[in-house]
């Protein structure tokens, strides 16, 4: 098998950038007032092996945000996960960079969550 260069992702669309701006504003609002989270939806996926399963949580007031086995993820930042402490310090700035400059995160800024 030959090594090939990774194909770069297409640049974010204006709709994705606008959605990222809304997501960043929503997360700021939820941090200021936790009642804005909305209804929590929980799903458990049980794998065939014992002790293997996935817990997924989503909130109606924060579209795109989910917690999978304790790590937070956002639909607009595929492949990245964040610890709870990293939401304000890293996830929101990543969403703002996507909204303002169309930049997706390229390098993990901490070793604990990503």
PDB file of N, CA and C in Angstrom:
ATOM      1  N   UNK A   1       0.835  -1.173   0.000  1.00  0.00           N
ATOM      2  CA  UNK A   1       0.000   0.000   0.000  1.00  0.00           C
ATOM      3  C   UNK A   1       0.886   1.244   0.000  1.00  0.00           C
ATOM      4  N   UNK A   2       0.579   2.195  -0.823  1.00  0.00           N
ATOM      5  CA  UNK A   2       1.390   3.405  -0.917  1.00  0.00           C
ATOM      6  C   UNK A   2       0.820   4.484  -0.003  1.00  0.00           C
ATOM      7  N   UNK A   3       1.709   5.314   0.482  1.00  0.00           N
ATOM      8  CA  UNK A   3       1.280   6.440   1.304  1.00  0.00           C
ATOM      9  C   UNK A   3       0.814   7.560   0.388  1.00  0.00           C
ATOM     10  N   UNK A   4      -0.362   8.046   0.680  1.00  0.00           N
ATOM     11  CA  UNK A   4      -0.898   9.167  -0.079  1.00  0.00           C
ATOM     12  C   UNK A   4      -1.093  10.353   0.849  1.00  0.00           C
ATOM     13  N   UNK A   5      -0.966  11.515   0.284  1.00  0.00           N
ATOM     14  CA  UNK A   5      -1.234  12.716   1.068  1.00  0.00           C
ATOM     15  C   UNK A   5      -2.724  12.770   1.386  1.00  0.00           C
ATOM     16  N   UNK A   6      -3.025  13.228   2.569  1.00  0.00           N
ATOM     17  CA  UNK A   6      -4.424  13.343   2.944  1.00  0.00           C
ATOM     18  C   UNK A   6      -5.101  14.401   2.092  1.00  0.00           C
ATOM     19  N   UNK A   7      -6.300  14.091   1.682  1.00  0.00           N
ATOM     20  CA  UNK A   7      -7.067  15.042   0.897  1.00  0.00           C
ATOM     21  C   UNK A   7      -7.632  16.102   1.843  1.00  0.00           C
ATOM     22  N   UNK A   8      -7.374  17.370   1.567  1.00  0.00           N
ATOM     23  CA  UNK A   8      -7.875  18.406   2.469  1.00  0.00           C
ATOM     24  C   UNK A   8      -9.398  18.490   2.422  1.00  0.00           C
ATOM     25  N   UNK A   9      -9.966  18.859   3.553  1.00  0.00           N
ATOM     26  CA  UNK A   9     -11.410  19.042   3.615  1.00  0.00           C
ATOM     27  C   UNK A   9     -11.791  20.283   2.822  1.00  0.00           C
ATOM     28  N   UNK A  10     -12.981  20.299   2.253  1.00  0.00           N
ATOM     29  CA  UNK A  10     -13.422  21.514   1.564  1.00  0.00           C
ATOM     30  C   UNK A  10     -13.603  22.637   2.585  1.00  0.00           C
ATOM     31  N   UNK A  11     -13.450  23.871   2.150  1.00  0.00           N
ATOM     32  CA  UNK A  11     -13.634  24.979   3.094  1.00  0.00           C
ATOM     33  C   UNK A  11     -15.077  25.016   3.597  1.00  0.00           C
ATOM     34  N   UNK A  12     -15.278  25.501   4.815  1.00  0.00           N
ATOM     35  CA  UNK A  12     -16.634  25.562   5.358  1.00  0.00           C
ATOM     36  C   UNK A  12     -17.516  26.492   4.525  1.00  0.00           C
ATOM     37  N   UNK A  13     -18.754  26.140   4.401  1.00  0.00           N
ATOM     38  CA  UNK A  13     -19.708  26.976   3.672  1.00  0.00           C
ATOM     39  C   UNK A  13     -20.136  28.142   4.558  1.00  0.00           C
ATOM     40  N   UNK A  14     -20.769  29.118   3.965  1.00  0.00           N
ATOM     41  CA  UNK A  14     -21.270  30.251   4.741  1.00  0.00           C
ATOM     42  C   UNK A  14     -22.336  29.790   5.738  1.00  0.00           C
ATOM     43  N   UNK A  15     -23.114  28.768   5.373  1.00  0.00           N
ATOM     44  CA  UNK A  15     -24.120  28.241   6.298  1.00  0.00           C
ATOM     45  C   UNK A  15     -23.450  27.606   7.520  1.00  0.00           C
ATOM     46  N   UNK A  16     -22.361  26.878   7.299  1.00  0.00           N
ATOM     47  CA  UNK A  16     -21.629  26.272   8.419  1.00  0.00           C
ATOM     48  C   UNK A  16     -20.994  27.346   9.299  1.00  0.00           C
ATOM     49  N   UNK A  17     -20.492  28.387   8.689  1.00  0.00           N
ATOM     50  CA  UNK A  17     -19.889  29.473   9.461  1.00  0.00           C
ATOM     51  C   UNK A  17     -20.941  30.206  10.281  1.00  0.00           C
ATOM     52  N   UNK A  18     -22.110  30.430   9.696  1.00  0.00           N
ATOM     53  CA  UNK A  18     -23.199  31.075  10.445  1.00  0.00           C
ATOM     54  C   UNK A  18     -23.676  30.177  11.582  1.00  0.00           C
ATOM     55  N   UNK A  19     -23.760  28.878  11.325  1.00  0.00           N
ATOM     56  CA  UNK A  19     -24.163  27.932  12.373  1.00  0.00           C
ATOM     57  C   UNK A  19     -23.132  27.906  13.499  1.00  0.00           C
ATOM     58  N   UNK A  20     -21.854  28.023  13.168  1.00  0.00           N
ATOM     59  CA  UNK A  20     -20.803  28.050  14.191  1.00  0.00           C
ATOM     60  C   UNK A  20     -20.920  29.304  15.053  1.00  0.00           C
ATOM     61  N   UNK A  21     -21.249  30.429  14.440  1.00  0.00           N
ATOM     62  CA  UNK A  21     -21.438  31.666  15.210  1.00  0.00           C
ATOM     63  C   UNK A  21     -22.615  31.517  16.167  1.00  0.00           C
ATOM     64  N   UNK A  22     -23.721  30.943  15.683  1.00  0.00           N
ATOM     65  CA  UNK A  22     -24.887  30.708  16.554  1.00  0.00           C
ATOM     66  C   UNK A  22     -24.536  29.746  17.683  1.00  0.00           C
ATOM     67  N   UNK A  23     -23.777  28.697  17.358  1.00  0.00           N
ATOM     68  CA  UNK A  23     -23.402  27.703  18.369  1.00  0.00           C
ATOM     69  C   UNK A  23     -22.530  28.336  19.452  1.00  0.00           C
ATOM     70  N   UNK A  24     -21.589  29.180  19.070  1.00  0.00           N
ATOM     71  CA  UNK A  24     -20.724  29.840  20.054  1.00  0.00           C
ATOM     72  C   UNK A  24     -21.544  30.756  20.957  1.00  0.00           C
ATOM     73  N   UNK A  25     -22.468  31.532  20.365  1.00  0.00           N
ATOM     74  CA  UNK A  25     -23.331  32.403  21.174  1.00  0.00           C
ATOM     75  C   UNK A  25     -24.196  31.586  22.127  1.00  0.00           C
ATOM     76  N   UNK A  26     -24.732  30.471  21.626  1.00  0.00           N
ATOM     77  CA  UNK A  26     -25.576  29.614  22.457  1.00  0.00           C
ATOM     78  C   UNK A  26     -24.790  29.033  23.622  1.00  0.00           C
ATOM     79  N   UNK A  27     -23.575  28.569  23.375  1.00  0.00           N
ATOM     80  CA  UNK A  27     -22.758  28.010  24.455  1.00  0.00           C
ATOM     81  C   UNK A  27     -22.403  29.074  25.493  1.00  0.00           C
ATOM     82  N   UNK A  28     -22.101  30.296  25.043  1.00  0.00           N
ATOM     83  CA  UNK A  28     -21.851  31.383  25.999  1.00  0.00           C
ATOM     84  C   UNK A  28     -23.088  31.611  26.867  1.00  0.00           C
ATOM     85  N   UNK A  29     -24.266  31.623  26.244  1.00  0.00           N
ATOM     86  CA  UNK A  29     -25.516  31.850  26.983  1.00  0.00           C
ATOM     87  C   UNK A  29     -25.791  30.728  27.972  1.00  0.00           C
ATOM     88  N   UNK A  30     -25.530  29.492  27.570  1.00  0.00           N
ATOM     89  CA  UNK A  30     -25.776  28.346  28.452  1.00  0.00           C
ATOM     90  C   UNK A  30     -24.811  28.358  29.635  1.00  0.00           C
ATOM     91  N   UNK A  31     -23.578  28.762  29.415  1.00  0.00           N
ATOM     92  CA  UNK A  31     -22.624  28.846  30.519  1.00  0.00           C
ATOM     93  C   UNK A  31     -23.085  29.904  31.524  1.00  0.00           C
ATOM     94  N   UNK A  32     -23.644  31.006  31.025  1.00  0.00           N
ATOM     95  CA  UNK A  32     -24.133  32.064  31.910  1.00  0.00           C
ATOM     96  C   UNK A  32     -25.418  31.662  32.627  1.00  0.00           C
ATOM     97  N   UNK A  33     -26.272  30.870  31.980  1.00  0.00           N
ATOM     98  CA  UNK A  33     -27.563  30.473  32.556  1.00  0.00           C
ATOM     99  C   UNK A  33     -27.850  29.029  32.160  1.00  0.00           C
ATOM    100  N   UNK A  34     -27.605  28.105  33.083  1.00  0.00           N
ATOM    101  CA  UNK A  34     -27.732  26.676  32.788  1.00  0.00           C
ATOM    102  C   UNK A  34     -29.158  26.234  32.478  1.00  0.00           C
ATOM    103  N   UNK A  35     -30.149  27.057  32.794  1.00  0.00           N
ATOM    104  CA  UNK A  35     -31.526  26.670  32.479  1.00  0.00           C
ATOM    105  C   UNK A  35     -31.784  26.689  30.976  1.00  0.00           C
ATOM    106  N   UNK A  36     -30.896  27.300  30.208  1.00  0.00           N
ATOM    107  CA  UNK A  36     -31.054  27.341  28.744  1.00  0.00           C
ATOM    108  C   UNK A  36     -30.645  26.042  28.057  1.00  0.00           C
ATOM    109  N   UNK A  37     -30.115  25.090  28.816  1.00  0.00           N
ATOM    110  CA  UNK A  37     -29.744  23.801  28.222  1.00  0.00           C
ATOM    111  C   UNK A  37     -30.936  23.111  27.585  1.00  0.00           C
ATOM    112  N   UNK A  38     -32.080  23.257  28.178  1.00  0.00           N
ATOM    113  CA  UNK A  38     -33.268  22.596  27.645  1.00  0.00           C
ATOM    114  C   UNK A  38     -33.365  21.163  28.126  1.00  0.00           C
ATOM    115  N   UNK A  39     -34.217  20.421  27.464  1.00  0.00           N
ATOM    116  CA  UNK A  39     -34.465  19.029  27.846  1.00  0.00           C
ATOM    117  C   UNK A  39     -33.281  18.150  27.460  1.00  0.00           C
ATOM    118  N   UNK A  40     -32.902  17.287  28.391  1.00  0.00           N
ATOM    119  CA  UNK A  40     -31.785  16.367  28.160  1.00  0.00           C
ATOM    120  C   UNK A  40     -32.320  15.060  27.597  1.00  0.00           C
ATOM    121  N   UNK A  41     -31.698  14.583  26.547  1.00  0.00           N
ATOM    122  CA  UNK A  41     -32.037  13.294  25.950  1.00  0.00           C
ATOM    123  C   UNK A  41     -30.836  12.373  26.100  1.00  0.00           C
ATOM    124  N   UNK A  42     -31.076  11.176  26.623  1.00  0.00           N
ATOM    125  CA  UNK A  42     -29.998  10.222  26.878  1.00  0.00           C
ATOM    126  C   UNK A  42     -30.268   8.947  26.101  1.00  0.00           C
ATOM    127  N   UNK A  43     -29.214   8.418  25.501  1.00  0.00           N
ATOM    128  CA  UNK A  43     -29.320   7.159  24.775  1.00  0.00           C
ATOM    129  C   UNK A  43     -28.143   6.280  25.179  1.00  0.00           C
ATOM    130  N   UNK A  44     -28.403   4.998  25.336  1.00  0.00           N
ATOM    131  CA  UNK A  44     -27.341   4.042  25.638  1.00  0.00           C
ATOM    132  C   UNK A  44     -27.299   3.011  24.527  1.00  0.00           C
ATOM    133  N   UNK A  45     -26.125   2.798  23.986  1.00  0.00           N
ATOM    134  CA  UNK A  45     -25.931   1.767  22.969  1.00  0.00           C
ATOM    135  C   UNK A  45     -25.110   0.670  23.619  1.00  0.00           C
ATOM    136  N   UNK A  46     -25.679  -0.512  23.704  1.00  0.00           N
ATOM    137  CA  UNK A  46     -25.015  -1.639  24.344  1.00  0.00           C
ATOM    138  C   UNK A  46     -24.372  -2.492  23.265  1.00  0.00           C
ATOM    139  N   UNK A  47     -23.066  -2.662  23.367  1.00  0.00           N
ATOM    140  CA  UNK A  47     -22.333  -3.468  22.392  1.00  0.00           C
ATOM    141  C   UNK A  47     -22.457  -4.948  22.747  1.00  0.00           C
ATOM    142  N   UNK A  48     -22.031  -5.815  21.842  1.00  0.00           N
ATOM    143  CA  UNK A  48     -22.186  -7.253  22.057  1.00  0.00           C
ATOM    144  C   UNK A  48     -21.294  -7.779  23.163  1.00  0.00           C
ATOM    145  N   UNK A  49     -20.167  -7.179  23.376  1.00  0.00           N
ATOM    146  CA  UNK A  49     -19.272  -7.635  24.437  1.00  0.00           C
ATOM    147  C   UNK A  49     -19.710  -7.046  25.771  1.00  0.00           C
ATOM    148  N   UNK A  50     -19.459  -7.756  26.840  1.00  0.00           N
ATOM    149  CA  UNK A  50     -19.752  -7.188  28.160  1.00  0.00           C
ATOM    150  C   UNK A  50     -18.875  -5.971  28.441  1.00  0.00           C
ATOM    151  N   UNK A  51     -19.411  -5.059  29.204  1.00  0.00           N
ATOM    152  CA  UNK A  51     -18.710  -3.857  29.642  1.00  0.00           C
ATOM    153  C   UNK A  51     -18.355  -2.917  28.493  1.00  0.00           C
ATOM    154  N   UNK A  52     -19.012  -3.056  27.362  1.00  0.00           N
ATOM    155  CA  UNK A  52     -18.781  -2.124  26.261  1.00  0.00           C
ATOM    156  C   UNK A  52     -20.100  -1.488  25.904  1.00  0.00           C
ATOM    157  N   UNK A  53     -20.139  -0.228  25.995  1.00  0.00           N
ATOM    158  CA  UNK A  53     -21.341   0.496  25.645  1.00  0.00           C
ATOM    159  C   UNK A  53     -21.016   1.970  25.489  1.00  0.00           C
ATOM    160  N   UNK A  54     -21.962   2.696  24.948  1.00  0.00           N
ATOM    161  CA  UNK A  54     -21.776   4.122  24.718  1.00  0.00           C
ATOM    162  C   UNK A  54     -22.983   4.855  25.281  1.00  0.00           C
ATOM    163  N   UNK A  55     -22.735   5.868  26.089  1.00  0.00           N
ATOM    164  CA  UNK A  55     -23.776   6.757  26.574  1.00  0.00           C
ATOM    165  C   UNK A  55     -23.692   8.050  25.778  1.00  0.00           C
ATOM    166  N   UNK A  56     -24.801   8.463  25.197  1.00  0.00           N
ATOM    167  CA  UNK A  56     -24.852   9.693  24.409  1.00  0.00           C
ATOM    168  C   UNK A  56     -25.916  10.598  25.018  1.00  0.00           C
ATOM    169  N   UNK A  57     -25.539  11.846  25.265  1.00  0.00           N
ATOM    170  CA  UNK A  57     -26.477  12.828  25.804  1.00  0.00           C
ATOM    171  C   UNK A  57     -26.527  14.029  24.867  1.00  0.00           C
ATOM    172  N   UNK A  58     -27.730  14.526  24.638  1.00  0.00           N
ATOM    173  CA  UNK A  58     -27.941  15.743  23.850  1.00  0.00           C
ATOM    174  C   UNK A  58     -28.921  16.628  24.600  1.00  0.00           C
ATOM    175  N   UNK A  59     -28.876  17.921  24.320  1.00  0.00           N
ATOM    176  CA  UNK A  59     -29.763  18.873  24.971  1.00  0.00           C
ATOM    177  C   UNK A  59     -30.506  19.663  23.904  1.00  0.00           C
ATOM    178  N   UNK A  60     -31.806  19.869  24.148  1.00  0.00           N
ATOM    179  CA  UNK A  60     -32.641  20.539  23.147  1.00  0.00           C
ATOM    180  C   UNK A  60     -32.264  22.007  22.954  1.00  0.00           C
ATOM    181  N   UNK A  61     -31.732  22.649  23.975  1.00  0.00           N
ATOM    182  CA  UNK A  61     -31.384  24.064  23.872  1.00  0.00           C
ATOM    183  C   UNK A  61     -30.039  24.341  23.229  1.00  0.00           C
ATOM    184  N   UNK A  62     -29.268  23.282  22.961  1.00  0.00           N
ATOM    185  CA  UNK A  62     -27.930  23.455  22.385  1.00  0.00           C
ATOM    186  C   UNK A  62     -27.779  22.504  21.202  1.00  0.00           C
ATOM    187  N   UNK A  63     -28.325  22.870  20.045  1.00  0.00           N
ATOM    188  CA  UNK A  63     -28.228  21.981  18.884  1.00  0.00           C
ATOM    189  C   UNK A  63     -26.773  21.716  18.496  1.00  0.00           C
ATOM    190  N   UNK A  64     -26.489  20.459  18.190  1.00  0.00           N
ATOM    191  CA  UNK A  64     -25.152  20.083  17.735  1.00  0.00           C
ATOM    192  C   UNK A  64     -24.220  19.622  18.830  1.00  0.00           C
ATOM    193  N   UNK A  65     -24.514  19.967  20.085  1.00  0.00           N
ATOM    194  CA  UNK A  65     -23.648  19.572  21.196  1.00  0.00           C
ATOM    195  C   UNK A  65     -24.098  18.229  21.741  1.00  0.00           C
ATOM    196  N   UNK A  66     -23.145  17.342  21.965  1.00  0.00           N
ATOM    197  CA  UNK A  66     -23.469  16.070  22.608  1.00  0.00           C
ATOM    198  C   UNK A  66     -22.312  15.657  23.500  1.00  0.00           C
ATOM    199  N   UNK A  67     -22.636  14.801  24.461  1.00  0.00           N
ATOM    200  CA  UNK A  67     -21.612  14.234  25.341  1.00  0.00           C
ATOM    201  C   UNK A  67     -21.625  12.739  25.126  1.00  0.00           C
ATOM    202  N   UNK A  68     -20.483  12.194  24.747  1.00  0.00           N
ATOM    203  CA  UNK A  68     -20.339  10.762  24.494  1.00  0.00           C
ATOM    204  C   UNK A  68     -19.347  10.223  25.511  1.00  0.00           C
ATOM    205  N   UNK A  69     -19.853   9.387  26.400  1.00  0.00           N
ATOM    206  CA  UNK A  69     -19.022   8.801  27.467  1.00  0.00           C
ATOM    207  C   UNK A  69     -18.182   9.853  28.192  1.00  0.00           C
ATOM    208  N   UNK A  70     -18.780  10.999  28.489  1.00  0.00           N
ATOM    209  CA  UNK A  70     -18.105  12.030  29.272  1.00  0.00           C
ATOM    210  C   UNK A  70     -17.322  13.053  28.476  1.00  0.00           C
ATOM    211  N   UNK A  71     -17.133  12.854  27.184  1.00  0.00           N
ATOM    212  CA  UNK A  71     -16.418  13.807  26.336  1.00  0.00           C
ATOM    213  C   UNK A  71     -17.429  14.581  25.492  1.00  0.00           C
ATOM    214  N   UNK A  72     -17.275  15.893  25.432  1.00  0.00           N
ATOM    215  CA  UNK A  72     -18.193  16.742  24.682  1.00  0.00           C
ATOM    216  C   UNK A  72     -17.728  16.859  23.237  1.00  0.00           C
ATOM    217  N   UNK A  73     -18.699  16.833  22.331  1.00  0.00           N
ATOM    218  CA  UNK A  73     -18.426  16.958  20.900  1.00  0.00           C
ATOM    219  C   UNK A  73     -19.453  17.902  20.301  1.00  0.00           C
ATOM    220  N   UNK A  74     -19.087  18.510  19.184  1.00  0.00           N
ATOM    221  CA  UNK A  74     -20.039  19.361  18.466  1.00  0.00           C
ATOM    222  C   UNK A  74     -20.065  18.924  17.008  1.00  0.00           C
ATOM    223  N   UNK A  75     -21.261  18.905  16.444  1.00  0.00           N
ATOM    224  CA  UNK A  75     -21.426  18.456  15.056  1.00  0.00           C
ATOM    225  C   UNK A  75     -20.600  19.280  14.068  1.00  0.00           C
ATOM    226  N   UNK A  76     -20.341  20.546  14.380  1.00  0.00           N
ATOM    227  CA  UNK A  76     -19.586  21.413  13.474  1.00  0.00           C
ATOM    228  C   UNK A  76     -18.074  21.230  13.594  1.00  0.00           C
ATOM    229  N   UNK A  77     -17.639  20.467  14.600  1.00  0.00           N
ATOM    230  CA  UNK A  77     -16.206  20.210  14.803  1.00  0.00           C
ATOM    231  C   UNK A  77     -15.972  18.703  14.775  1.00  0.00           C
ATOM    232  N   UNK A  78     -16.155  18.078  13.611  1.00  0.00           N
ATOM    233  CA  UNK A  78     -16.057  16.614  13.552  1.00  0.00           C
ATOM    234  C   UNK A  78     -14.654  16.117  13.888  1.00  0.00           C
ATOM    235  N   UNK A  79     -14.622  15.033  14.641  1.00  0.00           N
ATOM    236  CA  UNK A  79     -13.353  14.421  14.993  1.00  0.00           C
ATOM    237  C   UNK A  79     -12.702  14.993  16.240  1.00  0.00           C
ATOM    238  N   UNK A  80     -13.291  16.004  16.838  1.00  0.00           N
ATOM    239  CA  UNK A  80     -12.720  16.635  18.025  1.00  0.00           C
ATOM    240  C   UNK A  80     -13.627  16.382  19.214  1.00  0.00           C
ATOM    241  N   UNK A  81     -13.027  16.105  20.355  1.00  0.00           N
ATOM    242  CA  UNK A  81     -13.792  15.969  21.591  1.00  0.00           C
ATOM    243  C   UNK A  81     -13.107  16.796  22.669  1.00  0.00           C
ATOM    244  N   UNK A  82     -13.897  17.244  23.625  1.00  0.00           N
ATOM    245  CA  UNK A  82     -13.424  18.179  24.636  1.00  0.00           C
ATOM    246  C   UNK A  82     -13.864  17.706  26.014  1.00  0.00           C
ATOM    247  N   UNK A  83     -13.003  17.900  26.998  1.00  0.00           N
ATOM    248  CA  UNK A  83     -13.389  17.675  28.385  1.00  0.00           C
ATOM    249  C   UNK A  83     -14.280  18.845  28.814  1.00  0.00           C
ATOM    250  N   UNK A  84     -15.016  18.659  29.899  1.00  0.00           N
ATOM    251  CA  UNK A  84     -15.916  19.718  30.357  1.00  0.00           C
ATOM    252  C   UNK A  84     -15.163  21.031  30.580  1.00  0.00           C
ATOM    253  N   UNK A  85     -13.984  20.952  31.163  1.00  0.00           N
ATOM    254  CA  UNK A  85     -13.198  22.158  31.442  1.00  0.00           C
ATOM    255  C   UNK A  85     -12.715  22.849  30.167  1.00  0.00           C
ATOM    256  N   UNK A  86     -12.724  22.155  29.047  1.00  0.00           N
ATOM    257  CA  UNK A  86     -12.221  22.719  27.789  1.00  0.00           C
ATOM    258  C   UNK A  86     -13.303  23.398  26.953  1.00  0.00           C
ATOM    259  N   UNK A  87     -14.565  23.305  27.361  1.00  0.00           N
ATOM    260  CA  UNK A  87     -15.631  23.902  26.547  1.00  0.00           C
ATOM    261  C   UNK A  87     -15.415  25.399  26.402  1.00  0.00           C
ATOM    262  N   UNK A  88     -15.262  26.095  27.520  1.00  0.00           N
ATOM    263  CA  UNK A  88     -15.100  27.549  27.477  1.00  0.00           C
ATOM    264  C   UNK A  88     -13.735  27.947  26.916  1.00  0.00           C
ATOM    265  N   UNK A  89     -12.704  27.192  27.272  1.00  0.00           N
ATOM    266  CA  UNK A  89     -11.345  27.556  26.875  1.00  0.00           C
ATOM    267  C   UNK A  89     -10.998  27.161  25.446  1.00  0.00           C
ATOM    268  N   UNK A  90     -11.634  26.102  24.916  1.00  0.00           N
ATOM    269  CA  UNK A  90     -11.220  25.600  23.602  1.00  0.00           C
ATOM    270  C   UNK A  90     -12.361  25.422  22.604  1.00  0.00           C
ATOM    271  N   UNK A  91     -13.466  24.796  23.017  1.00  0.00           N
ATOM    272  CA  UNK A  91     -14.535  24.539  22.052  1.00  0.00           C
ATOM    273  C   UNK A  91     -15.134  25.840  21.524  1.00  0.00           C
ATOM    274  N   UNK A  92     -15.458  26.761  22.420  1.00  0.00           N
ATOM    275  CA  UNK A  92     -16.057  28.020  21.971  1.00  0.00           C
ATOM    276  C   UNK A  92     -15.089  28.803  21.076  1.00  0.00           C
ATOM    277  N   UNK A  93     -13.805  28.959  21.439  1.00  0.00           N
ATOM    278  CA  UNK A  93     -12.881  29.629  20.505  1.00  0.00           C
ATOM    279  C   UNK A  93     -12.738  28.900  19.162  1.00  0.00           C
ATOM    280  N   UNK A  94     -12.805  27.566  19.172  1.00  0.00           N
ATOM    281  CA  UNK A  94     -12.753  26.823  17.906  1.00  0.00           C
ATOM    282  C   UNK A  94     -13.975  27.135  17.049  1.00  0.00           C
ATOM    283  N   UNK A  95     -15.150  27.214  17.678  1.00  0.00           N
ATOM    284  CA  UNK A  95     -16.369  27.565  16.935  1.00  0.00           C
ATOM    285  C   UNK A  95     -16.290  29.007  16.427  1.00  0.00           C
ATOM    286  N   UNK A  96     -15.762  29.911  17.247  1.00  0.00           N
ATOM    287  CA  UNK A  96     -15.629  31.309  16.823  1.00  0.00           C
ATOM    288  C   UNK A  96     -14.639  31.448  15.665  1.00  0.00           C
ATOM    289  N   UNK A  97     -13.544  30.691  15.695  1.00  0.00           N
ATOM    290  CA  UNK A  97     -12.581  30.729  14.585  1.00  0.00           C
ATOM    291  C   UNK A  97     -13.211  30.196  13.305  1.00  0.00           C
ATOM    292  N   UNK A  98     -14.031  29.171  13.439  1.00  0.00           N
ATOM    293  CA  UNK A  98     -14.746  28.638  12.278  1.00  0.00           C
ATOM    294  C   UNK A  98     -15.699  29.688  11.728  1.00  0.00           C
ATOM    295  N   UNK A  99     -16.406  30.380  12.609  1.00  0.00           N
ATOM    296  CA  UNK A  99     -17.371  31.387  12.174  1.00  0.00           C
ATOM    297  C   UNK A  99     -16.693  32.600  11.546  1.00  0.00           C
ATOM    298  N   UNK A 100     -15.644  33.091  12.178  1.00  0.00           N
ATOM    299  CA  UNK A 100     -15.024  34.339  11.735  1.00  0.00           C
ATOM    300  C   UNK A 100     -14.073  34.164  10.558  1.00  0.00           C
ATOM    301  N   UNK A 101     -13.263  33.105  10.605  1.00  0.00           N
ATOM    302  CA  UNK A 101     -12.212  32.945   9.594  1.00  0.00           C
ATOM    303  C   UNK A 101     -12.353  31.693   8.746  1.00  0.00           C
ATOM    304  N   UNK A 102     -13.336  30.858   9.066  1.00  0.00           N
ATOM    305  CA  UNK A 102     -13.506  29.616   8.324  1.00  0.00           C
ATOM    306  C   UNK A 102     -12.437  28.587   8.633  1.00  0.00           C
ATOM    307  N   UNK A 103     -11.824  28.677   9.810  1.00  0.00           N
ATOM    308  CA  UNK A 103     -10.730  27.779  10.190  1.00  0.00           C
ATOM    309  C   UNK A 103     -11.231  26.672  11.108  1.00  0.00           C
ATOM    310  N   UNK A 104     -10.954  25.444  10.733  1.00  0.00           N
ATOM    311  CA  UNK A 104     -11.223  24.305  11.606  1.00  0.00           C
ATOM    312  C   UNK A 104      -9.988  24.046  12.454  1.00  0.00           C
ATOM    313  N   UNK A 105     -10.157  23.490  13.656  1.00  0.00           N
ATOM    314  CA  UNK A 105      -8.979  23.196  14.476  1.00  0.00           C
ATOM    315  C   UNK A 105      -8.066  22.202  13.770  1.00  0.00           C
ATOM    316  N   UNK A 106      -6.772  22.433  13.890  1.00  0.00           N
ATOM    317  CA  UNK A 106      -5.794  21.561  13.238  1.00  0.00           C
ATOM    318  C   UNK A 106      -4.905  20.848  14.243  1.00  0.00           C
ATOM    319  N   UNK A 107      -4.642  21.492  15.375  1.00  0.00           N
ATOM    320  CA  UNK A 107      -3.711  20.956  16.360  1.00  0.00           C
ATOM    321  C   UNK A 107      -4.378  20.992  17.725  1.00  0.00           C
ATOM    322  N   UNK A 108      -4.265  19.904  18.455  1.00  0.00           N
ATOM    323  CA  UNK A 108      -4.804  19.869  19.813  1.00  0.00           C
ATOM    324  C   UNK A 108      -4.017  20.835  20.687  1.00  0.00           C
ATOM    325  N   UNK A 109      -4.737  21.611  21.484  1.00  0.00           N
ATOM    326  CA  UNK A 109      -4.065  22.567  22.360  1.00  0.00           C
ATOM    327  C   UNK A 109      -3.861  22.015  23.756  1.00  0.00           C
ATOM    328  N   UNK A 110      -4.457  20.866  24.052  1.00  0.00           N
ATOM    329  CA  UNK A 110      -4.195  20.191  25.323  1.00  0.00           C
ATOM    330  C   UNK A 110      -4.183  18.695  25.051  1.00  0.00           C
ATOM    331  N   UNK A 111      -3.648  17.944  25.971  1.00  0.00           N
ATOM    332  CA  UNK A 111      -3.551  16.503  25.755  1.00  0.00           C
ATOM    333  C   UNK A 111      -4.673  15.740  26.431  1.00  0.00           C
ATOM    334  N   UNK A 112      -5.459  16.390  27.281  1.00  0.00           N
ATOM    335  CA  UNK A 112      -6.437  15.646  28.068  1.00  0.00           C
ATOM    336  C   UNK A 112      -7.709  15.318  27.321  1.00  0.00           C
ATOM    337  N   UNK A 113      -8.181  16.182  26.412  1.00  0.00           N
ATOM    338  CA  UNK A 113      -9.504  15.958  25.867  1.00  0.00           C
ATOM    339  C   UNK A 113      -9.587  15.610  24.413  1.00  0.00           C
ATOM    340  N   UNK A 114      -8.558  15.858  23.652  1.00  0.00           N
ATOM    341  CA  UNK A 114      -8.713  15.672  22.211  1.00  0.00           C
ATOM    342  C   UNK A 114      -7.915  14.522  21.720  1.00  0.00           C
TER     343      UNK A 114
END
